[in-house]
Amino acid sequence: MKPIESYKLFDPSNIKKGLPVEAPGNYIFLLRPDVMLPTEMIKEQPVFTTLNYEGTEYRVLYTGVTKDSLYTRVFKIHLTGNNAGKSTLRKSLGCLWGYTFVARDKNPNSKKTKFTDKDEMSITTWMRNSLLVLFVPNSNFDADEQKLIDAFNPPLNLDKNHNVVNLNYRQQLKVLRTRKIGE
């Protein structure tokens, strides 16, 4: 696993500098100090693992990988509105607020979902003001993904996270994420 010191920090509230690069790699979403997750649908906060980056302790929220472009995955898919159908992070956050699923496309029989434009914008605003992102270009991203999940037990990583800490929290979130359109 690449050392945390090799990761670069991106602040989504200032998109004019430090944007992720056009390369495959790993990324870690961090909560800013004093920011809490929404508790509308799950009344408790999960247990967070922290990491120290340049002298500041941050709580790890979610980690991910991309085989194509960190810029596209982190910035255009996770941090830009109207993409909860393509971003498990956005979908989880919207579910924590209790937002209602709507169809992602025009096919009425599709099971692909997102949230309303207003709710998607709310998620975008919260993410840009509440989160920071560490990223590192990495051709060994798949192997490092599991190492990051095991090391940091990110509460919003549902797939591949087998840590007993936050198991109940992740199970509750999974139930919220399986709701149907209109729920």
Coordinates of N, CA and C in Angstrom, one line a residue:
M1 N 0.9 -1.2 0.0 CA 0.0 0.0 0.0 C 0.9 1.2 0.0
K2 N 0.5 2.2 -0.8 CA 1.3 3.4 -0.9 C 1.1 4.2 0.4
P3 N 2.2 4.7 1.0 CA 2.1 5.5 2.2 C 1.2 6.7 2.1
I4 N 0.5 7.1 3.2 CA -0.4 8.2 3.2 C 0.4 9.5 2.8
E5 N 1.6 9.6 3.1 CA 2.4 10.8 2.8 C 2.5 11.0 1.3
S6 N 2.4 9.9 0.5 CA 2.4 10.1 -1.0 C 1.1 10.6 -1.6
Y7 N 0.1 10.6 -0.8 CA -1.2 11.1 -1.3 C -1.2 12.6 -1.3
K8 N -2.0 13.2 -2.3 CA -2.2 14.6 -2.3 C -3.5 15.0 -1.8
L9 N -3.7 16.1 -1.2 CA -4.9 16.6 -0.6 C -5.7 17.5 -1.6
F10 N -7.0 17.2 -1.8 CA -7.8 18.0 -2.6 C -8.9 18.6 -1.7
D11 N -9.1 19.9 -1.7 CA -10.2 20.5 -1.0 C -11.3 20.9 -1.9
P12 N -12.5 20.2 -1.9 CA -13.5 20.4 -2.9 C -14.2 21.8 -2.8
S13 N -13.9 22.5 -1.7 CA -14.5 23.8 -1.5 C -13.7 24.8 -2.3
N14 N -12.5 24.4 -2.8 CA -11.7 25.3 -3.6 C -11.2 24.5 -4.9
I15 N -12.1 24.5 -5.9 CA -11.8 23.6 -7.0 C -10.8 24.2 -8.0
K16 N -10.3 25.4 -7.7 CA -9.3 26.0 -8.6 C -7.9 25.5 -8.4
K17 N -7.7 24.7 -7.3 CA -6.3 24.1 -7.2 C -6.4 22.7 -6.6
G18 N -5.4 22.0 -6.9 CA -5.2 20.7 -6.3 C -6.2 19.6 -6.9
L19 N -6.8 19.8 -8.0 CA -7.7 18.8 -8.6 C -7.0 17.5 -8.8
P20 N -7.7 16.4 -8.6 CA -7.1 15.1 -8.9 C -6.7 15.0 -10.3
V21 N -5.8 14.1 -10.6 CA -5.2 14.0 -11.9 C -5.9 13.0 -12.8
E22 N -5.6 13.0 -14.1 CA -6.1 12.1 -15.1 C -5.2 10.8 -15.1
A23 N -5.4 10.0 -14.1 CA -4.6 8.8 -13.9 C -5.4 7.8 -13.1
P24 N -5.1 6.5 -13.2 CA -5.8 5.5 -12.3 C -5.2 5.7 -10.9
G25 N -6.0 5.2 -9.9 CA -5.4 5.3 -8.6 C -6.4 5.1 -7.5
N26 N -6.0 5.5 -6.3 CA -6.9 5.3 -5.1 C -7.2 6.7 -4.5
Y27 N -8.3 6.7 -3.8 CA -8.7 8.0 -3.1 C -9.4 7.7 -1.8
I28 N -9.3 8.7 -0.9 CA -9.9 8.5 0.4 C -10.7 9.8 0.7
F29 N -12.0 9.7 1.0 CA -12.8 10.8 1.4 C -12.7 10.9 3.0
L30 N -12.4 12.1 3.4 CA -12.2 12.4 4.8 C -13.3 13.4 5.3
L31 N -13.7 13.3 6.5 CA -14.6 14.3 7.1 C -13.7 15.5 7.6
R32 N -14.2 16.7 7.4 CA -13.5 17.8 8.0 C -13.7 17.8 9.5
P33 N -12.7 18.3 10.2 CA -12.9 18.3 11.7 C -14.2 19.0 12.0
D34 N -14.9 18.4 13.0 CA -16.2 18.9 13.6 C -17.4 18.7 12.7
V35 N -17.2 18.0 11.5 CA -18.4 17.7 10.7 C -18.9 16.3 11.1
M36 N -20.2 16.2 11.1 CA -20.8 14.9 11.4 C -21.6 14.4 10.2
L37 N -21.8 13.1 10.2 CA -22.7 12.6 9.1 C -24.2 12.9 9.5
P38 N -25.0 12.9 8.4 CA -26.4 13.1 8.7 C -27.0 12.0 9.6
T39 N -27.9 12.3 10.4 CA -28.5 11.3 11.3 C -30.0 11.2 11.2
E40 N -30.5 11.7 10.1 CA -32.0 11.6 9.9 C -32.5 10.2 9.9
M41 N -31.8 9.3 9.2 CA -32.2 7.9 9.0 C -31.5 6.9 9.9
I42 N -30.3 7.1 10.3 CA -29.6 6.3 11.3 C -29.2 7.2 12.4
K43 N -29.7 7.1 13.5 CA -29.6 8.0 14.6 C -28.2 8.1 15.3
E44 N -27.4 7.1 15.0 CA -26.1 7.1 15.6 C -25.0 7.4 14.6
Q45 N -23.9 7.9 15.1 CA -22.7 8.1 14.3 C -21.9 6.8 14.3
P46 N -21.2 6.5 13.2 CA -20.4 5.3 13.2 C -19.1 5.6 13.9
V47 N -18.4 4.5 14.2 CA -17.0 4.6 14.8 C -16.1 4.9 13.6
F48 N -15.3 6.0 13.7 CA -14.4 6.4 12.7 C -13.0 6.0 13.0
T49 N -12.2 5.6 12.0 CA -10.8 5.4 12.1 C -10.2 6.8 11.7
T50 N -9.2 7.2 12.3 CA -8.5 8.5 11.9 C -7.2 8.2 11.2
L51 N -6.8 9.2 10.4 CA -5.5 9.1 9.9 C -4.9 10.5 10.0
N52 N -3.6 10.6 10.2 CA -2.9 11.8 10.3 C -2.3 12.2 9.0
Y53 N -2.7 13.4 8.5 CA -2.1 13.9 7.3 C -1.6 15.3 7.5
E54 N -0.3 15.4 7.4 CA 0.4 16.7 7.6 C 0.0 17.4 8.9
G55 N 0.0 16.5 10.0 CA -0.2 17.0 11.3 C -1.6 17.2 11.8
T56 N -2.6 16.9 10.9 CA -4.0 17.0 11.3 C -4.6 15.6 11.3
E57 N -5.4 15.3 12.3 CA -6.2 14.0 12.4 C -7.5 14.2 11.6
Y58 N -7.8 13.3 10.7 CA -9.0 13.3 9.9 C -9.7 11.9 10.1
R59 N -11.0 12.0 10.1 CA -11.8 10.7 10.1 C -12.1 10.2 8.7
V60 N -11.8 9.0 8.5 CA -11.9 8.3 7.2 C -13.4 7.9 7.0
L61 N -14.0 8.4 5.9 CA -15.4 8.2 5.6 C -15.6 7.1 4.5
Y62 N -14.7 7.1 3.4 CA -15.0 6.3 2.3 C -13.7 6.2 1.5
T63 N -13.4 5.1 0.9 CA -12.3 4.9 0.0 C -12.7 4.3 -1.3
G64 N -12.0 4.6 -2.4 CA -12.4 4.1 -3.6 C -11.2 4.0 -4.6
V65 N -11.5 3.4 -5.8 CA -10.5 3.3 -6.8 C -11.0 3.7 -8.1
T66 N -10.1 3.9 -9.1 CA -10.5 4.1 -10.4 C -9.4 3.5 -11.3
K67 N -9.8 2.8 -12.4 CA -8.9 2.3 -13.3 C -8.6 3.3 -14.4
D68 N -9.4 4.4 -14.5 CA -9.3 5.3 -15.6 C -8.7 6.7 -15.1
S69 N -9.5 7.5 -14.4 CA -9.1 8.8 -14.1 C -9.6 9.3 -12.7
L70 N -8.6 9.6 -11.9 CA -9.0 10.1 -10.5 C -9.8 11.4 -10.7
Y71 N -9.5 12.3 -11.6 CA -10.2 13.5 -11.9 C -11.7 13.2 -12.2
T72 N -11.9 12.3 -13.1 CA -13.3 12.0 -13.5 C -14.1 11.3 -12.3
R73 N -13.4 10.3 -11.7 CA -14.2 9.6 -10.6 C -14.4 10.5 -9.4
V74 N -13.4 11.1 -8.9 CA -13.5 11.9 -7.7 C -14.3 13.2 -8.0
F75 N -13.9 14.0 -9.0 CA -14.6 15.3 -9.2 C -15.9 15.2 -9.9
K76 N -15.9 14.6 -11.1 CA -17.1 14.6 -11.9 C -18.2 13.7 -11.5
I77 N -17.8 12.5 -10.9 CA -18.8 11.6 -10.5 C -19.2 11.7 -9.0
H78 N -18.3 11.8 -8.1 CA -18.6 11.9 -6.7 C -19.0 13.3 -6.3
L79 N -18.3 14.3 -6.7 CA -18.5 15.7 -6.2 C -19.3 16.6 -7.1
T80 N -19.9 16.0 -8.1 CA -20.8 16.9 -9.0 C -22.2 16.3 -8.9
G81 N -23.2 17.2 -8.9 CA -24.6 16.8 -8.7 C -25.1 15.9 -9.7
N82 N -26.2 15.2 -9.3 CA -27.0 14.4 -10.2 C -26.4 13.1 -10.5
N83 N -25.6 12.5 -9.7 CA -24.9 11.3 -10.0 C -25.0 10.2 -8.9
A84 N -26.0 10.2 -8.1 CA -26.1 9.2 -7.0 C -26.3 7.8 -7.6
G85 N -26.7 7.8 -8.9 CA -26.9 6.5 -9.5 C -25.5 5.9 -10.0
K86 N -24.5 6.7 -10.0 CA -23.2 6.3 -10.4 C -22.2 6.4 -9.3
S87 N -22.5 7.0 -8.2 CA -21.6 7.1 -7.0 C -22.2 6.5 -5.8
T88 N -21.6 5.4 -5.3 CA -22.1 4.8 -4.1 C -22.0 5.7 -2.9
L89 N -21.0 6.6 -2.9 CA -20.8 7.5 -1.8 C -22.0 8.5 -1.8
R90 N -22.3 9.1 -2.9 CA -23.5 10.0 -3.0 C -24.8 9.3 -2.6
K91 N -25.0 8.1 -3.1 CA -26.2 7.3 -2.8 C -26.3 7.1 -1.3
S92 N -25.2 6.7 -0.7 CA -25.2 6.5 0.8 C -25.6 7.8 1.5
L93 N -24.9 8.9 1.2 CA -25.2 10.1 1.9 C -26.7 10.5 1.7
G94 N -27.2 10.4 0.5 CA -28.6 10.8 0.3 C -29.6 9.9 1.1
C95 N -29.2 8.6 1.2 CA -30.0 7.7 2.0 C -30.0 8.1 3.5
L96 N -28.8 8.5 3.9 CA -28.7 8.9 5.4 C -29.6 10.1 5.7
W97 N -29.9 11.0 4.6 CA -30.8 12.1 4.8 C -32.2 11.7 4.6
G98 N -32.4 10.5 4.0 CA -33.8 10.0 3.8 C -34.4 10.5 2.5
Y99 N -33.5 11.0 1.6 CA -34.0 11.4 0.3 C -34.7 10.3 -0.5
T100 N -35.7 10.7 -1.3 CA -36.5 9.7 -2.1 C -35.8 9.4 -3.4
F101 N -35.8 8.1 -3.7 CA -35.2 7.7 -5.0 C -36.2 8.1 -6.2
V102 N -35.6 8.5 -7.3 CA -36.3 8.8 -8.5 C -35.5 8.0 -9.6
A103 N -36.2 7.7 -10.7 CA -35.6 7.0 -11.8 C -34.4 7.8 -12.4
R104 N -33.3 7.1 -12.7 CA -32.2 7.7 -13.2 C -32.3 8.0 -14.7
D105 N -33.1 7.2 -15.4 CA -33.3 7.4 -16.8 C -34.8 7.4 -17.1
K106 N -35.2 7.5 -18.4 CA -36.6 7.7 -18.8 C -37.3 6.3 -18.8
N107 N -36.6 5.2 -18.7 CA -37.3 3.9 -18.7 C -38.0 3.7 -17.4
P108 N -39.4 3.6 -17.4 CA -40.1 3.5 -16.2 C -39.9 2.1 -15.5
N109 N -39.3 1.2 -16.2 CA -39.1 -0.1 -15.6 C -37.6 -0.3 -15.0
S110 N -36.9 0.8 -15.2 CA -35.5 0.7 -14.8 C -35.4 0.7 -13.3
K111 N -34.4 0.0 -12.8 CA -34.2 0.0 -11.3 C -33.1 0.9 -11.0
K112 N -32.5 1.6 -12.0 CA -31.4 2.5 -11.7 C -32.0 3.8 -11.1
T113 N -31.4 4.3 -10.0 CA -32.0 5.4 -9.3 C -31.0 6.5 -9.1
K114 N -31.5 7.6 -8.7 CA -30.8 8.8 -8.2 C -31.7 9.5 -7.3
F115 N -31.4 10.8 -7.0 CA -32.3 11.6 -6.2 C -32.8 12.8 -7.0
T116 N -33.7 13.5 -6.6 CA -34.2 14.7 -7.3 C -33.0 15.6 -7.5
D117 N -33.2 16.5 -8.5 CA -32.1 17.5 -8.8 C -31.8 18.4 -7.5
K118 N -32.9 18.7 -6.8 CA -32.7 19.5 -5.6 C -31.9 18.8 -4.5
D119 N -32.2 17.5 -4.3 CA -31.5 16.7 -3.4 C -30.1 16.4 -3.8
E120 N -29.9 16.2 -5.1 CA -28.5 16.0 -5.6 C -27.7 17.2 -5.4
M121 N -28.3 18.4 -5.6 CA -27.5 19.6 -5.3 C -27.2 19.8 -3.8
S122 N -28.1 19.4 -3.0 CA -27.9 19.5 -1.6 C -26.7 18.6 -1.2
I123 N -26.7 17.4 -1.8 CA -25.6 16.4 -1.5 C -24.2 17.1 -2.0
T124 N -24.2 17.6 -3.2 CA -23.0 18.3 -3.7 C -22.5 19.4 -2.8
T125 N -23.4 20.2 -2.3 CA -23.1 21.4 -1.5 C -22.5 20.8 -0.2
W126 N -23.1 19.8 0.4 CA -22.6 19.3 1.7 C -21.3 18.7 1.5
M127 N -21.1 17.9 0.5 CA -19.8 17.2 0.2 C -18.7 18.3 0.0
R128 N -18.9 19.3 -0.8 CA -17.9 20.3 -1.0 C -17.5 21.1 0.2
N129 N -18.5 21.2 1.1 CA -18.2 22.0 2.4 C -17.7 21.1 3.5
S130 N -18.0 19.8 3.4 CA -17.7 18.9 4.6 C -16.6 17.9 4.4
L131 N -16.2 17.7 3.2 CA -15.2 16.6 2.9 C -13.9 17.1 2.3
L132 N -12.9 16.4 2.5 CA -11.6 16.5 1.9 C -11.3 15.2 1.2
V133 N -10.4 15.2 0.2 CA -10.1 14.0 -0.5 C -8.6 13.9 -0.6
L134 N -8.1 12.7 -0.2 CA -6.7 12.3 -0.5 C -6.7 11.4 -1.7
F135 N -5.8 11.6 -2.6 CA -5.7 10.8 -3.8 C -4.2 10.5 -4.2
V136 N -4.0 9.4 -4.8 CA -2.7 9.0 -5.3 C -2.8 8.2 -6.6
P137 N -2.1 8.7 -7.6 CA -2.0 7.8 -8.8 C -1.4 6.5 -8.5
N138 N -1.9 5.4 -9.0 CA -1.4 4.1 -8.6 C -1.9 3.0 -9.6
S139 N -0.9 2.3 -10.1 CA -1.3 1.3 -11.1 C -1.7 0.0 -10.3
N140 N -1.4 -0.1 -9.1 CA -1.7 -1.2 -8.2 C -3.0 -0.9 -7.4
F141 N -3.9 -0.2 -7.9 CA -5.0 0.3 -7.2 C -5.9 -0.8 -6.6
D142 N -6.2 -1.9 -7.3 CA -7.0 -2.9 -6.8 C -6.5 -3.6 -5.5
A143 N -5.2 -3.9 -5.5 CA -4.6 -4.5 -4.3 C -4.7 -3.5 -3.2
D144 N -4.4 -2.3 -3.4 CA -4.4 -1.3 -2.4 C -5.8 -1.0 -1.8
E145 N -6.8 -1.2 -2.7 CA -8.2 -0.9 -2.2 C -8.5 -1.7 -1.0
Q146 N -8.3 -3.0 -1.0 CA -8.6 -3.8 0.1 C -7.8 -3.5 1.4
K147 N -6.5 -3.1 1.1 CA -5.6 -2.7 2.2 C -6.2 -1.5 2.9
L148 N -6.6 -0.5 2.1 CA -7.2 0.7 2.7 C -8.5 0.4 3.5
I149 N -9.3 -0.4 2.9 CA -10.6 -0.7 3.6 C -10.2 -1.4 4.9
D150 N -9.3 -2.4 4.9 CA -9.0 -3.1 6.1 C -8.3 -2.2 7.1
A151 N -7.5 -1.3 6.7 CA -6.7 -0.4 7.6 C -7.6 0.7 8.2
F152 N -8.6 1.2 7.4 CA -9.3 2.4 7.9 C -10.8 2.1 8.2
N153 N -11.3 0.9 7.8 CA -12.7 0.6 8.1 C -13.7 1.8 7.8
P154 N -13.7 2.3 6.6 CA -14.5 3.4 6.2 C -16.0 3.0 6.4
P155 N -16.8 3.7 7.2 CA -18.2 3.3 7.4 C -19.1 3.3 6.2
L156 N -18.7 4.1 5.2 CA -19.6 4.1 4.0 C -19.1 3.1 2.9
N157 N -18.0 2.4 3.1 CA -17.7 1.3 2.2 C -18.4 0.1 2.7
L158 N -19.4 -0.3 1.9 CA -20.2 -1.5 2.2 C -19.7 -2.7 1.6
D159 N -19.2 -2.6 0.4 CA -18.6 -3.8 -0.3 C -17.2 -4.0 0.2
K160 N -16.8 -5.2 0.4 CA -15.4 -5.6 0.8 C -15.1 -5.2 2.2
N161 N -16.0 -4.6 2.9 CA -15.7 -4.2 4.3 C -16.3 -5.3 5.3
H162 N -15.4 -6.0 5.9 CA -15.8 -7.1 6.7 C -15.5 -6.9 8.2
N163 N -15.2 -5.7 8.6 CA -14.8 -5.3 9.9 C -16.1 -5.4 10.8
V164 N -16.0 -6.0 12.0 CA -17.2 -6.1 12.9 C -17.5 -4.7 13.4
V165 N -16.5 -3.8 13.5 CA -16.8 -2.5 14.0 C -17.6 -1.8 12.9
N166 N -18.8 -1.2 13.2 CA -19.7 -0.6 12.3 C -20.5 -1.6 11.5
L167 N -20.5 -2.8 11.8 CA -21.3 -3.8 11.1 C -22.8 -3.5 11.1
N168 N -23.3 -3.1 12.3 CA -24.7 -2.8 12.4 C -25.0 -1.5 11.6
Y169 N -24.1 -0.5 11.6 CA -24.3 0.7 10.9 C -24.4 0.4 9.4
R170 N -23.4 -0.4 8.9 CA -23.4 -0.7 7.5 C -24.7 -1.5 7.1
Q171 N -25.1 -2.4 7.9 CA -26.3 -3.2 7.6 C -27.6 -2.3 7.5
Q172 N -27.7 -1.3 8.4 CA -28.8 -0.3 8.4 C -28.7 0.5 7.1
L173 N -27.5 0.9 6.7 CA -27.3 1.7 5.5 C -27.7 0.8 4.3
K174 N -27.3 -0.4 4.3 CA -27.6 -1.3 3.1 C -29.2 -1.4 3.0
V175 N -29.9 -1.5 4.0 CA -31.4 -1.5 4.0 C -31.9 -0.2 3.3
L176 N -31.4 0.9 3.8 CA -31.8 2.2 3.2 C -31.5 2.3 1.7
R177 N -30.4 1.7 1.3 CA -30.0 1.8 -0.1 C -30.8 0.9 -1.0
T178 N -31.5 -0.1 -0.4 CA -32.3 -1.0 -1.3 C -33.7 -0.6 -1.5
R179 N -34.0 0.6 -1.0 CA -35.4 1.1 -1.2 C -35.7 1.2 -2.7
K180 N -36.9 1.2 -3.1 CA -37.4 1.3 -4.4 C -37.6 2.8 -4.8
I181 N -37.8 3.0 -6.1 CA -38.2 4.3 -6.6 C -39.4 4.8 -5.9
G182 N -39.4 6.1 -5.5 CA -40.5 6.6 -4.8 C -40.5 6.4 -3.3
E183 N -39.6 5.6 -2.8 CA -39.5 5.4 -1.3 C -38.4 6.3 -0.7

